[in-house]
Coordinates of C-alpha atoms and ligand atoms in Angstrom, one line a residue:
M1 CA -7.7 19.2 2.3
S2 CA -9.2 20.8 -0.9
N3 CA -6.2 20.4 -2.7
L4 CA -5.2 16.9 -1.8
G5 CA -5.4 14.4 -4.4
N6 CA -7.3 16.4 -7.1
P7 CA -6.2 14.3 -10.4
G8 CA -7.0 17.3 -12.5
M9 CA -4.5 19.7 -11.0
R10 CA -1.3 20.5 -12.8
S11 CA 1.9 22.6 -12.5
W12 CA 3.7 24.9 -14.6
I13 CA 6.7 22.5 -14.0
D14 CA 6.3 19.8 -16.6
A15 CA 5.9 16.3 -15.4
A16 CA 5.8 13.3 -18.0
P17 CA 2.5 11.2 -17.7
Q18 CA 4.6 8.3 -16.3
S19 CA 6.5 10.4 -13.9
D20 CA 6.1 9.4 -10.1
F21 CA 6.1 12.9 -9.3
P22 CA 3.2 14.9 -10.4
I23 CA 2.2 18.0 -8.5
Q24 CA -0.3 15.7 -6.6
N25 CA 2.8 14.1 -4.8
I26 CA 4.9 16.6 -3.2
P27 CA 7.3 14.4 -1.4
F28 CA 9.9 15.6 0.9
G29 CA 13.7 15.0 0.6
I30 CA 17.1 16.5 1.3
C31 CA 19.3 17.6 -1.5
S32 CA 22.5 19.4 -2.1
T33 CA 23.2 21.4 -5.3
P34 CA 26.2 23.1 -6.4
G35 CA 26.8 25.9 -3.9
M36 CA 24.1 24.8 -1.6
P37 CA 24.7 22.3 1.2
P38 CA 22.1 19.7 2.2
H39 CA 18.5 21.3 2.7
P40 CA 14.9 20.3 2.4
C41 CA 13.3 20.0 -1.1
T42 CA 10.4 18.5 -3.1
R43 CA 10.1 17.2 -6.8
I44 CA 7.9 17.8 -9.7
G45 CA 8.8 15.6 -12.8
D46 CA 12.6 15.8 -13.1
Q47 CA 13.0 19.0 -11.3
V48 CA 13.8 19.6 -7.5
I49 CA 12.4 22.6 -5.7
S50 CA 14.4 23.9 -3.0
L51 CA 12.4 24.8 0.0
H52 CA 15.2 26.9 1.4
A53 CA 15.2 29.0 -1.7
L54 CA 11.4 29.5 -1.4
A55 CA 11.7 30.4 2.1
E56 CA 14.4 33.0 1.4
G57 CA 12.2 34.4 -1.3
G58 CA 9.5 34.8 1.4
L59 CA 6.9 32.4 -0.1
L60 CA 6.8 30.1 2.8
N61 CA 5.9 32.8 5.5
G62 CA 2.3 32.5 7.1
I63 CA 2.2 28.9 7.5
G64 CA 3.6 28.9 11.0
M65 CA 6.9 27.3 10.4
D66 CA 10.3 28.7 11.5
A67 CA 12.4 29.5 8.6
A68 CA 15.4 27.6 10.2
V69 CA 13.6 24.3 9.4
F70 CA 14.1 24.8 5.8
A71 CA 17.9 25.2 6.1
A72 CA 18.4 22.2 8.1
P73 CA 20.3 19.4 6.7
V74 CA 17.6 16.6 7.7
L75 CA 13.8 16.6 7.7
N76 CA 13.4 16.2 11.6
P77 CA 13.1 19.7 12.7
L78 CA 10.3 20.3 10.1
M79 CA 8.6 17.1 11.3
Q80 CA 8.2 18.6 14.7
Y81 CA 5.3 20.4 13.4
G82 CA 3.5 17.2 13.0
K83 CA 0.8 16.1 10.5
A84 CA -1.1 19.5 10.4
G85 CA 2.2 21.4 9.9
V86 CA 3.3 19.2 7.1
R87 CA -0.3 19.2 5.6
R88 CA -0.1 23.2 5.7
L89 CA 3.1 23.1 4.0
R90 CA 2.0 20.9 1.1
E91 CA -1.0 22.7 0.3
R92 CA 1.3 25.8 0.0
L93 CA 3.8 24.1 -2.2
M94 CA 0.9 22.7 -4.4
D95 CA -0.8 26.2 -4.3
L96 CA 2.7 27.8 -5.4
L97 CA 3.5 25.3 -8.2
R98 CA 0.1 25.0 -9.6
H99 CA -0.1 26.3 -13.3
D100 CA -2.3 29.0 -12.8
N101 CA -0.3 30.6 -9.8
G102 CA 2.3 33.3 -10.8
E103 CA 3.7 34.0 -7.1
L104 CA 7.0 31.8 -8.1
R105 CA 6.6 31.2 -11.8
D106 CA 6.5 35.0 -12.7
R107 CA 9.9 35.6 -10.5
A108 CA 12.6 34.4 -12.9
D109 CA 15.4 35.2 -10.5
L110 CA 13.9 33.2 -7.9
V111 CA 12.8 30.2 -10.0
R112 CA 16.6 30.1 -11.3
K113 CA 17.7 29.5 -7.6
A114 CA 14.9 27.5 -6.4
V115 CA 14.2 25.0 -9.4
L116 CA 16.8 22.7 -10.7
P117 CA 17.3 19.7 -12.7
I118 CA 17.4 16.3 -10.7
A119 CA 20.5 15.6 -12.6
S120 CA 22.2 18.6 -10.9
A121 CA 21.2 17.6 -7.2
T122 CA 22.6 15.0 -4.8
M123 CA 20.1 13.4 -2.8
H124 CA 20.7 12.6 0.9
L125 CA 19.3 10.4 3.6
P126 CA 16.1 12.5 4.5
V127 CA 16.0 12.2 8.0
E128 CA 18.4 11.3 10.8
V129 CA 17.0 7.9 11.7
G130 CA 16.6 7.6 15.5
D131 CA 15.6 4.1 16.0
Y132 CA 14.9 1.5 13.2
T133 CA 12.3 -1.4 13.7
D134 CA 11.8 -4.1 11.2
F135 CA 8.6 -6.0 11.1
Y136 CA 7.9 -9.4 9.4
S137 CA 4.3 -8.7 8.2
S138 CA 3.8 -10.5 5.0
R139 CA 2.0 -13.7 5.6
E140 CA 3.2 -15.2 2.3
H141 CA 6.9 -14.4 3.2
A142 CA 6.6 -15.5 6.8
T143 CA 4.9 -18.8 5.4
N144 CA 7.5 -19.5 2.5
V145 CA 10.2 -18.9 5.2
G146 CA 8.6 -21.1 7.7
I147 CA 8.2 -23.9 5.0
M148 CA 11.9 -23.9 4.1
F149 CA 13.2 -24.0 7.5
R150 CA 10.5 -25.9 9.6
G151 CA 8.4 -27.7 7.0
P152 CA 4.8 -26.9 6.1
E153 CA 3.2 -28.3 9.3
N154 CA 4.7 -25.3 11.4
A155 CA 5.1 -22.8 8.6
L156 CA 3.6 -19.9 10.7
M157 CA 4.9 -19.7 14.5
P158 CA 1.8 -19.5 17.1
N159 CA 2.0 -15.9 17.5
W160 CA 2.2 -14.8 14.0
L161 CA -1.6 -14.4 13.2
H162 CA -2.0 -12.4 16.8
L163 CA 0.7 -9.8 16.6
P164 CA 2.7 -8.0 14.3
V165 CA 6.4 -9.5 14.8
G166 CA 9.3 -7.3 14.7
Y167 CA 12.8 -6.6 16.0
H168 CA 14.9 -3.6 16.8
G169 CA 17.3 -3.1 14.0
R170 CA 20.3 -0.5 13.7
S171 CA 19.8 2.9 12.3
S172 CA 23.5 3.7 11.8
S173 CA 23.8 1.6 8.8
I174 CA 20.7 2.9 7.0
V175 CA 22.1 4.6 3.7
V176 CA 20.4 6.5 1.1
S177 CA 19.7 5.1 -2.4
G178 CA 22.9 4.9 -4.7
T179 CA 25.2 3.9 -1.8
P180 CA 27.1 0.7 -2.5
I181 CA 26.8 -2.1 0.0
R182 CA 29.9 -4.3 0.7
R183 CA 29.6 -7.8 1.0
P184 CA 29.7 -8.8 4.6
M185 CA 32.3 -11.0 6.4
G186 CA 31.3 -13.3 9.1
Q187 CA 30.7 -16.4 10.9
M188 CA 28.5 -19.1 9.3
R189 CA 28.2 -23.0 9.5
P190 CA 27.5 -24.3 5.9
K191 CA 27.5 -27.9 7.1
P192 CA 25.3 -28.7 9.9
D193 CA 27.5 -31.3 11.6
E194 CA 30.9 -29.4 11.2
P195 CA 32.4 -26.4 13.0
P196 CA 31.5 -23.0 11.9
V197 CA 33.8 -21.0 9.3
F198 CA 34.6 -17.5 8.8
G199 CA 34.6 -15.6 5.5
P200 CA 32.6 -13.5 3.2
S201 CA 28.9 -14.2 3.1
K202 CA 27.8 -16.7 0.1
Q203 CA 24.3 -16.1 0.5
L204 CA 23.8 -12.2 0.1
D205 CA 20.1 -11.4 -0.4
I206 CA 17.8 -8.6 -0.7
E207 CA 14.4 -8.0 0.9
V208 CA 11.8 -6.0 -0.8
E209 CA 10.3 -3.6 1.8
T210 CA 8.6 -0.3 2.3
G211 CA 9.2 1.8 5.5
F212 CA 7.5 4.5 7.2
I213 CA 8.8 7.5 9.1
T214 CA 7.2 8.5 12.3
F215 CA 6.2 12.0 13.7
A216 CA 7.1 12.5 17.4
G217 CA 4.9 10.0 19.3
K218 CA 3.9 10.3 22.8
P219 CA 5.9 10.1 26.1
L220 CA 7.3 7.1 27.3
G221 CA 4.8 4.9 29.2
E222 CA 2.0 6.1 26.9
R223 CA 0.5 4.3 23.8
I224 CA -0.6 5.3 20.3
T225 CA -3.9 3.6 19.6
A226 CA -4.4 1.9 16.2
G227 CA -7.0 4.8 15.7
E228 CA -4.3 7.5 16.3
A229 CA -1.5 5.9 14.5
E230 CA -2.0 7.2 11.1
D231 CA -1.8 10.7 12.4
R232 CA 1.8 10.0 13.7
I233 CA 3.2 8.9 10.4
F234 CA 4.9 11.3 8.2
G235 CA 5.1 9.1 5.1
M236 CA 6.5 6.1 3.4
V237 CA 9.8 5.1 1.5
L238 CA 11.1 2.2 -0.4
F239 CA 13.6 0.0 1.7
N240 CA 15.9 -2.8 0.8
D241 CA 17.1 -4.7 3.8
W242 CA 20.0 -6.5 2.6
S243 CA 20.4 -9.8 4.3
A244 CA 23.2 -12.4 4.6
R245 CA 21.4 -15.7 4.9
D246 CA 24.4 -18.0 5.8
I247 CA 25.4 -15.6 8.6
Q248 CA 21.7 -15.2 9.7
S249 CA 20.8 -18.6 10.1
W250 CA 23.6 -19.5 12.1
E251 CA 23.6 -16.6 14.5
Y252 CA 19.8 -15.9 15.0
V253 CA 19.0 -18.5 17.8
P254 CA 17.9 -17.5 20.2
L255 CA 17.6 -13.6 20.0
G256 CA 16.9 -12.8 16.2
P257 CA 18.7 -11.1 13.5
F258 CA 22.1 -9.6 14.2
L259 CA 25.1 -9.1 12.1
G260 CA 23.2 -10.9 9.1
K261 CA 21.3 -7.8 8.8
N262 CA 23.1 -4.6 10.3
F263 CA 25.7 -4.2 7.6
G264 CA 23.5 -2.0 5.5
S265 CA 19.9 -1.2 4.6
S266 CA 19.0 1.0 1.7
M267 CA 16.3 3.8 1.7
S268 CA 14.8 5.7 -1.0
P269 CA 15.5 9.5 -0.8
W270 CA 11.8 11.0 -1.1
I271 CA 9.4 10.5 1.7
V272 CA 5.8 10.3 0.3
T273 CA 3.2 11.5 2.4
L274 CA 0.1 9.4 3.5
D275 CA -2.0 12.2 2.3
A276 CA -0.4 11.8 -1.2
L277 CA -1.4 8.2 -1.0
E278 CA -4.8 8.7 0.2
P279 CA -6.5 8.0 -3.3
F280 CA -4.9 4.5 -3.3
R281 CA -6.2 3.4 0.2
T282 CA -7.6 -0.1 0.3
A283 CA -8.4 -2.8 2.6
G284 CA -5.6 -5.4 3.5
P285 CA -6.2 -8.9 3.9
V286 CA -9.0 -10.4 6.0
Q287 CA -7.7 -11.2 9.4
E288 CA -8.8 -14.3 10.9
P289 CA -8.6 -14.8 13.9
T290 CA -9.9 -11.5 14.8
P291 CA -7.0 -9.5 16.6
L292 CA -7.3 -8.5 20.1
P293 CA -8.9 -5.1 20.5
Y294 CA -5.9 -3.0 20.8
L295 CA -5.0 -4.1 17.2
Q296 CA -8.6 -3.7 15.8
T297 CA -9.0 -0.9 13.1
H298 CA -12.1 0.2 11.1
G299 CA -12.2 1.2 7.4
A300 CA -9.4 0.6 5.1
H301 CA -5.6 0.9 6.2
S302 CA -3.6 -0.6 3.4
F303 CA -2.7 1.3 0.2
D304 CA -2.4 -0.4 -3.3
I305 CA 1.3 0.3 -4.2
R306 CA 3.0 -1.7 -7.0
L307 CA 6.5 -2.8 -6.2
E308 CA 9.2 -4.3 -8.4
A309 CA 12.7 -5.4 -7.8
A310 CA 15.3 -5.4 -10.8
L311 CA 18.7 -7.0 -10.8
K312 CA 21.2 -5.4 -13.0
T313 CA 24.6 -7.5 -13.4
N314 CA 27.8 -5.8 -14.5
T315 CA 27.0 -6.4 -18.0
G316 CA 24.4 -3.6 -17.5
V317 CA 21.6 -5.9 -18.6
E318 CA 18.7 -5.5 -16.1
T319 CA 16.1 -8.2 -15.2
V320 CA 12.8 -7.6 -13.2
I321 CA 13.0 -10.4 -10.7
C322 CA 9.8 -9.6 -8.6
R323 CA 6.5 -7.9 -9.0
T324 CA 4.5 -7.6 -5.7
N325 CA 2.3 -5.1 -3.8
F326 CA 2.3 -3.4 -0.5
K327 CA -1.4 -4.3 -0.2
H328 CA -0.6 -8.1 0.5
L329 CA 0.8 -7.1 3.6
Y330 CA -1.4 -8.6 6.6
W331 CA -0.6 -6.0 9.2
S332 CA -1.0 -2.5 8.6
M333 CA 1.2 0.3 9.4
A334 CA -1.5 1.5 11.9
Q335 CA -1.5 -2.0 13.7
Q336 CA 2.3 -2.0 13.7
L337 CA 2.7 1.2 15.3
A338 CA -0.2 0.6 17.7
H339 CA 1.6 -2.6 18.7
H340 CA 5.2 -1.0 19.0
T341 CA 3.7 1.4 21.6
V342 CA 1.3 -0.6 23.4
N343 CA 3.6 -1.4 26.3
G344 CA 4.5 2.2 26.5
C345 CA 7.6 2.4 24.3
N346 CA 8.0 5.8 22.8
V347 CA 8.7 6.8 19.1
R348 CA 10.3 9.9 18.0
A349 CA 10.1 12.1 15.0
G350 CA 12.4 10.4 12.3
D351 CA 12.0 6.7 13.7
L352 CA 11.8 4.2 10.8
M353 CA 9.6 1.2 10.9
A354 CA 10.0 -1.3 8.0
S355 CA 7.4 -3.5 6.8
G356 CA 9.4 -6.8 6.3
T357 CA 9.8 -8.6 3.2
I358 CA 6.7 -7.9 1.0
S359 CA 5.9 -11.3 -0.8
G360 CA 2.7 -11.8 -2.7
P361 CA 0.7 -15.1 -3.6
D362 CA 2.5 -16.0 -6.7
P363 CA 6.2 -17.2 -7.1
G364 CA 7.1 -14.0 -9.2
S365 CA 5.9 -11.9 -6.4
Y366 CA 8.2 -13.2 -3.9
G367 CA 10.4 -10.2 -2.3
S368 CA 13.6 -12.0 -1.7
L369 CA 16.1 -14.4 -3.5
L370 CA 15.7 -16.7 -0.5
E371 CA 12.2 -17.3 -1.9
L372 CA 12.5 -16.7 -5.5
T373 CA 15.3 -19.5 -6.0
W374 CA 13.6 -21.6 -3.0
R375 CA 16.8 -21.5 -0.7
G376 CA 19.0 -21.8 -3.9
T377 CA 17.3 -25.0 -5.4
K378 CA 15.8 -23.1 -8.5
P379 CA 18.3 -20.6 -9.7
L380 CA 17.0 -17.6 -11.3
A381 CA 17.5 -17.2 -15.1
L382 CA 18.5 -13.4 -15.9
Q383 CA 18.2 -11.6 -19.3
D384 CA 21.9 -11.7 -19.8
G385 CA 22.2 -15.5 -19.9
S386 CA 23.6 -15.9 -16.3
T387 CA 21.7 -17.3 -13.3
R388 CA 21.6 -16.5 -9.6
N389 CA 20.9 -18.2 -6.4
F390 CA 22.2 -15.3 -4.4
L391 CA 23.9 -11.9 -5.2
E392 CA 27.3 -11.7 -7.0
D393 CA 29.7 -8.9 -6.5
G394 CA 28.9 -6.0 -9.1
D395 CA 25.3 -6.8 -9.0
T396 CA 22.9 -3.8 -8.6
V397 CA 19.5 -4.2 -7.1
V398 CA 16.9 -1.5 -7.9
I399 CA 13.4 -1.4 -6.1
R400 CA 10.8 0.8 -7.8
G401 CA 7.2 1.7 -6.4
H402 CA 4.3 3.6 -7.5
A403 CA 0.5 3.7 -7.1
E404 CA -1.8 4.2 -10.0
N405 CA -5.4 4.7 -10.6
G406 CA -7.9 6.8 -12.9
G407 CA -4.9 8.4 -14.6
L408 CA -3.2 9.6 -11.3
R409 CA 0.2 8.2 -10.7
I410 CA 2.0 8.8 -7.3
G411 CA 5.5 7.1 -7.0
F412 CA 8.7 6.8 -4.8
G413 CA 11.1 6.9 -7.4
E414 CA 13.6 4.0 -6.7
V415 CA 16.1 2.8 -4.1
S416 CA 19.2 1.1 -5.6
G417 CA 22.5 -0.2 -4.5
Q418 CA 25.5 -2.2 -5.7
V419 CA 27.3 -5.1 -4.3
L420 CA 31.0 -4.4 -3.6
P421 CA 33.6 -7.4 -3.0
A422 CA 34.1 -8.2 0.6
A423 CA 37.2 -6.4 2.2
Ligands
CA501 CA1 13.7 -7.2 6.8

């Protein structure tokens, strides 16, 4: 662990001071480059580093990993080595990329193959997502939605402070950042006393979220305790859970989200490990009432991660519409995973658990247009002079996230997607 999070360490590959990707990050992704099909990589500054090329050059021997995992088109095989294996790999990569190590730096032929500008790489979905679960863990978000739909008296449902509410989503429609999202068609009932209608959603929205990717869990029938949970988490991503509010509000009774959600969710390409985020660990909100024993944890289990969402219209002008922070989430990832498995439900390497919309206490920190415009009653003014209640065709939404303190910055890059017209 000696390498992890040392803020003074630097690489022989340059990273600008404001880069999300210093040598202390070492995230994992899947890239393809000219002549190379999708394979695992990491990143420093604006350079991607091919783990396949490093393995071919003999530089990843001795860490106990089969070389085939570095040629795979997804990270799932690598993840079978679990937290200890990934930790050994990250430490080896930090070692190879450190400014005073010449093992790779001084092999010009290998550097030419292994280190390439990010602009020449195409990033792919980093894991084959097996199952996808979406939680609803922001108290501010749940309260805002509750006030809008049920009034201030019953804003939070009776279960909300006792368990991390969630639902099973659909993994097949999770796409990597940069993939356009087509406006969904669907059934909705715009006027409460009239029959439903069919057409393109008129209330297309975003949800500013993060997600975590699991290592292999335990067999069906066994549970992961809250204390064990973080050892079963590979790392985190940014996540935009696009939502059609008009379809959602008509269809959701009584079984929950369905076609208003499963037409697309966007994920950032770099998985940032919990080890990289360790310097930013912080306590989450005080939990009152005290959760049941299986949800109790000791110590700090949240992370201080700054998040922002920007809306770029087809004029090219961008407006930051939300600034929030992961640390506002009421339920931690450890509690989410403990709850998810407490009935014996198994998780597998590559499962994705999303946080739910992350809203903070101030109106500028709300993580959805539904809240930012208060259900369309307060249109958002954008920098190009236009206004929005919900997304229009051609709009691009970019969510960015990073953690920063004491001169160390660790980030995720971004997750973006443009809205295409309905077809
Ligand atoms: Ca969501």
